[in-house]
Amino acid sequence: MRLPISSNTHVLVLTGAGISAESGVPTFRDAGGLWEGHDVERVASPRGFFDDPLLVWRFYSERRAALTGIVPNAGHRALVDLEARLGDRFLLVTQNIDGLHLAAGSQRVVEIHGNLMRSRCTRCDRPSFADTTAYRAGVAPMCGRCKQRGEDSILRPDVVWFGEPVVKDALPRIETFVDAAGAHLVFLAIGTSGLVYPSASFVDVTRRAGGTSWLVNLEASANADRFDHVVLGKASQELPALFAT
Ligand code: BJW
């Protein structure tokens, strides 16, 4: 199967953990995934963080360390090639925080759940900053800037947990793209469970806009029956074939 692309097609891509799986980054909900052995509420919610910041920092520090040596795969690269063909008629929204799309060379990228290699203060308005540190177990990283003004505050990873709004500007940027595309919109979701909102609703947004939706996933995702086309398989194999000219 080929993705139907004509001179006015706008392609909105949504990626999830599945696209990075073949680079060696574990997914969340699959067997052996990131959340195996973890209570999701404890490591992926603001409440879990404030209850036990050291536990949550250990989880994210281990993920930072595990990214060493990880490189993009053929799935990421196929999306770079597609963007080169489409230019501003392409937008890539990723739920992944691993930075692999940017590392591959994608440019029009919205990291809707933040980035693992950034941190921010839990209190002050200091902008989020690049931070690759895998903090030592038992040591809470502190802001430092707050200290100069009185009491110091704990840092947190610059990621989006359950119950938090997605990254500022992500939804307006997607909305602008969808509005510009109208019925020329082709939505392509890749490697995602279809369980987490608002991303899981983009397929419905596409339908309302009059566009067409495609899913590439190893298995039928939770929202698979809302897609027009479903391709079951590995992203690294299916995407190059789907984008062939
Ligand atoms: C392959 C493959 C290969 C493997 N090739 N495929 C509407 C309805 C119901 C609930 C809600 C709703 N709106 C909001 C909610 C609440 C909540 C939510 O969605 N809950 C549901 C669980 C019910 N959503 C939120 O809270 C969101 N915030 C929000 O909506 O804010 C509103 C608000 C406004 C104003 C004020 C306050 C609030 C935020 C969601 C944040 C999610 N965060 C996480 C953690 C990020 C940091 C981190 O990485 O640790 O994001 S949770 C986790 O799930 C992570 C992921 O990005 C996300 C999705 O996971 P994904 O990518 O789908 O991974 P998997 O592992 O589940 O699936 C991988 C898939 O790939 C599998 O299907 C495999 O088969 C497949 N696969 N190998 C192709 N090679």
XYZ file of C-alpha atoms and ligand atoms in Angstrom:
325
model
C 0.000 0.000 0.000
C 1.122 3.570 -0.726
C 0.154 6.743 1.094
C -1.835 8.851 -1.403
C 0.217 12.035 -1.868
C -0.682 14.670 -4.438
C 0.500 18.264 -4.858
C -1.801 19.597 -2.133
C -1.737 16.714 0.354
C -0.844 17.771 3.901
C 0.522 14.951 6.057
C 0.154 15.079 9.831
C 2.175 12.325 11.483
C 1.795 11.140 15.069
C 4.428 8.831 16.490
C 4.543 6.814 19.691
C 6.934 4.499 21.461
C 6.659 1.847 18.718
C 8.735 3.852 16.246
C 11.677 3.960 18.658
C 11.338 0.316 19.689
C 13.544 -0.804 16.805
C 16.254 1.593 17.988
C 16.244 -0.271 21.292
C 14.088 2.134 23.340
C 11.520 0.109 25.318
C 7.819 0.885 24.816
C 5.528 1.526 27.804
C 2.763 -1.026 27.763
C 4.301 -4.017 25.974
C 5.770 -6.956 27.909
C 9.187 -5.908 29.171
C 8.160 -2.275 28.675
C 9.171 0.761 30.712
C 6.254 0.473 33.090
C 6.708 -3.199 33.884
C 7.380 -3.317 37.615
C 6.310 0.330 38.037
C 3.052 1.777 39.267
C 2.188 4.210 36.458
C 0.568 6.678 38.855
C 3.820 6.844 40.836
C 6.188 7.552 37.943
C 3.980 9.437 35.468
C 1.831 11.831 37.481
C 2.547 15.086 39.346
C 1.185 13.524 42.538
C 3.554 10.552 42.219
C 6.454 12.986 41.760
C 5.659 15.078 44.809
C 5.076 11.946 46.900
C 8.445 10.451 45.975
C 10.629 12.646 43.722
C 13.668 10.431 44.222
C 11.864 7.378 42.849
C 10.689 9.335 39.819
C 14.132 10.848 39.246
C 15.653 7.370 39.412
C 13.205 6.203 36.711
C 14.043 9.135 34.401
C 17.774 9.085 35.193
C 17.885 5.431 34.154
C 16.093 6.335 30.915
C 18.563 9.160 30.259
C 21.485 6.800 30.767
C 19.867 4.150 28.571
C 19.680 6.590 25.622
C 23.471 6.608 25.316
C 24.401 5.112 21.970
C 20.785 4.888 20.777
C 20.367 6.085 17.192
C 17.381 6.651 14.879
C 16.217 3.745 12.694
C 14.800 3.346 9.187
C 11.340 4.443 10.411
C 12.652 7.792 11.677
C 14.662 8.230 8.480
C 11.678 7.520 6.229
C 9.875 10.435 7.906
C 12.846 12.733 7.240
C 12.619 11.816 3.549
C 8.870 12.404 3.487
C 9.305 15.859 5.038
C 11.918 16.696 2.389
C 9.238 16.024 -0.273
C 6.434 17.938 1.442
C 8.089 20.862 3.244
C 5.461 22.938 5.079
C 2.783 20.408 4.096
C 4.294 18.095 6.717
C 4.019 18.176 10.500
C 5.354 15.519 12.854
C 3.851 15.261 16.328
C 5.662 12.856 18.598
C 4.603 11.584 21.997
C 8.150 10.313 22.468
C 10.552 12.184 24.701
C 13.685 10.505 23.321
C 14.592 13.219 20.785
C 15.210 10.624 18.036
C 13.194 12.454 15.347
C 15.306 15.585 15.805
C 18.446 13.427 15.867
C 17.361 11.860 12.567
C 16.973 15.320 11.005
C 13.222 15.957 11.118
C 12.583 19.684 11.407
C 8.859 20.300 11.741
C 8.540 18.422 15.016
C 6.163 18.951 17.935
C 7.302 17.056 21.049
C 3.869 17.014 22.634
C 4.996 15.216 25.850
C 8.263 17.128 26.280
C 11.862 15.941 26.126
C 13.756 13.558 28.399
C 16.975 15.544 28.065
C 15.506 18.745 29.493
C 14.693 19.724 33.089
C 12.778 22.569 34.676
C 12.172 24.029 38.099
C 9.031 22.935 39.939
C 8.557 26.469 41.251
C 10.273 29.352 39.481
C 9.751 30.592 35.933
C 13.307 29.768 34.840
C 12.971 28.398 31.272
C 13.468 24.656 30.855
C 17.061 23.777 30.005
C 19.064 20.986 28.355
C 20.045 18.433 30.987
C 21.545 15.057 30.176
C 22.481 14.259 33.779
C 21.528 10.848 35.126
C 21.243 11.912 38.758
C 22.778 9.710 41.418
C 20.284 7.595 43.337
C 19.167 9.327 46.503
C 20.143 12.832 45.379
C 17.395 15.265 44.441
C 18.545 17.794 41.804
C 17.836 21.350 42.920
C 17.167 24.532 40.981
C 19.954 26.677 42.348
C 18.399 29.844 40.955
C 15.618 29.675 43.583
C 18.325 29.359 46.256
C 19.679 32.780 45.364
C 16.268 34.164 46.220
C 15.710 32.198 49.435
C 14.574 28.582 49.578
C 15.777 26.216 46.858
C 13.306 24.069 44.855
C 13.513 20.660 43.285
C 13.934 20.214 39.543
C 11.747 17.871 37.481
C 12.119 16.329 34.034
C 10.565 18.548 31.347
C 7.983 15.933 30.374
C 4.173 15.806 30.471
C 2.551 13.522 33.024
C -1.063 12.393 33.288
C -3.367 15.211 34.331
C -1.012 17.886 32.990
C -1.649 19.941 29.876
C 0.455 18.919 26.884
C 3.349 21.160 25.823
C 2.289 24.764 25.343
C 1.756 25.686 21.691
C 1.486 22.016 20.606
C -2.279 22.011 20.122
C -2.479 25.478 18.470
C 0.259 24.416 16.039
C -1.602 21.212 15.171
C -4.890 23.079 14.831
C -3.335 25.619 12.433
C -1.951 22.773 10.319
C -5.278 20.918 10.231
C -7.159 24.102 9.316
C -4.745 24.799 6.445
C -5.043 21.214 5.210
C -8.833 20.896 5.227
C -9.959 17.833 3.282
C -6.398 17.446 1.904
C -5.310 16.192 5.314
C -3.744 12.755 5.570
C -3.202 11.689 9.169
C -0.712 8.902 9.855
C -0.316 7.420 13.348
C 2.698 5.168 13.910
C 3.601 2.874 16.808
C 1.174 4.095 19.415
C -1.352 2.332 21.643
C -4.118 4.856 20.923
C -4.868 5.043 24.631
C -3.494 8.439 25.592
C -5.331 11.688 24.892
C -5.292 14.204 23.354
C -3.176 12.334 20.741
C -5.666 9.442 20.558
C -8.316 11.903 19.327
C -6.371 13.222 16.311
C -7.982 10.489 14.205
C -11.399 11.956 15.082
C -10.183 15.494 14.327
C -9.081 14.223 10.915
C -12.475 12.709 10.194
C -14.229 15.965 11.125
C -11.867 17.889 8.807
C -12.779 15.542 5.942
C -9.306 14.018 5.787
C -8.109 10.432 5.606
C -6.434 8.474 8.397
C -3.799 5.735 8.376
C -2.395 3.633 11.178
C 0.885 1.716 11.092
C 1.273 -0.416 14.209
C 2.491 -3.836 15.234
C -0.995 -4.723 16.479
C -4.468 -3.173 16.341
C -4.332 -0.199 18.723
C -7.180 0.814 21.060
C -8.534 3.295 18.499
C -7.726 1.260 15.359
C -11.384 0.951 14.345
C -11.589 4.748 13.931
C -8.923 4.744 11.160
C -9.702 4.478 7.451
C -6.635 2.310 6.755
C -4.734 0.037 9.115
C -1.339 -1.457 8.256
C -0.119 -4.027 10.760
C 3.648 -4.387 10.852
C 6.914 -2.868 11.948
C 7.376 0.848 11.336
C 10.900 0.423 9.947
C 9.585 -1.934 7.253
C 6.153 -0.467 6.516
C 7.043 3.249 6.306
C 9.590 3.110 3.462
C 7.087 1.013 1.462
C 4.179 3.349 2.300
C 6.153 6.415 1.151
C 7.583 4.865 -2.024
C 7.097 7.147 -5.070
C 5.215 -0.936 17.143
C 6.510 -1.413 17.063
C 7.143 -1.304 15.816
C 5.879 -1.715 19.080
N 6.485 -0.742 14.795
N 4.587 -0.419 16.104
C -10.003 12.081 27.058
C -10.542 10.846 27.329
C -10.019 10.066 28.359
C -8.943 10.515 29.123
C -8.410 11.744 28.852
C -8.939 12.506 27.831
N -8.213 13.646 27.774
C -7.257 13.607 28.721
C -7.351 12.471 29.393
C -6.473 12.062 30.523
C -5.151 11.511 30.108
C -5.386 10.238 29.311
O -5.227 10.163 28.124
N -5.711 9.172 30.008
C -5.939 7.879 29.357
C -4.878 6.888 29.814
C -7.331 7.429 29.627
N -4.374 12.472 29.317
C -3.668 13.405 29.897
O -3.657 13.540 31.121
C -2.881 14.349 29.011
N -3.153 15.688 29.374
C -4.271 16.304 29.015
O -5.075 15.863 28.234
O -4.414 17.534 29.590
C -5.668 18.187 29.641
C -5.477 19.346 30.600
C -5.766 20.633 30.160
C -5.594 21.707 31.052
C -5.131 21.489 32.342
C -4.831 20.195 32.770
C -4.997 19.119 31.890
C -1.375 14.156 29.225
C -0.904 12.803 28.835
C 0.571 12.632 29.214
C 1.100 11.254 28.922
N 2.405 11.138 29.414
C 3.178 9.916 29.148
C 4.510 10.010 29.938
C 5.441 11.028 29.250
C 6.780 11.036 29.854
C 7.479 9.698 29.684
O 7.794 9.275 28.543
O 7.716 9.050 30.708
O 3.449 9.803 27.743
S 2.296 8.421 29.504
C 2.989 7.487 28.166
O 1.939 7.104 27.238
C 3.903 8.458 27.424
C 3.622 8.114 25.992
O 3.995 9.185 25.147
C 2.150 7.831 25.996
C 1.655 7.011 24.843
O 2.329 5.779 24.807
P 2.545 5.071 23.411
O 3.495 5.847 22.588
O 1.231 4.786 22.813
O 3.338 3.749 23.852
P 2.795 2.265 24.165
O 3.921 1.505 24.739
O 1.560 2.303 24.942
O 2.408 1.669 22.734
C 3.396 1.368 21.758
C 2.699 0.751 20.545
O 3.672 0.534 19.539
C 2.051 -0.616 20.826
O 0.711 -0.606 20.317
C 2.920 -1.605 20.048
O 2.189 -2.686 19.489
C 3.474 -0.746 18.961
N 4.781 -1.168 18.456
N 6.851 -1.932 18.300
C 5.176 -0.355 14.985
N 8.394 -1.771 15.641
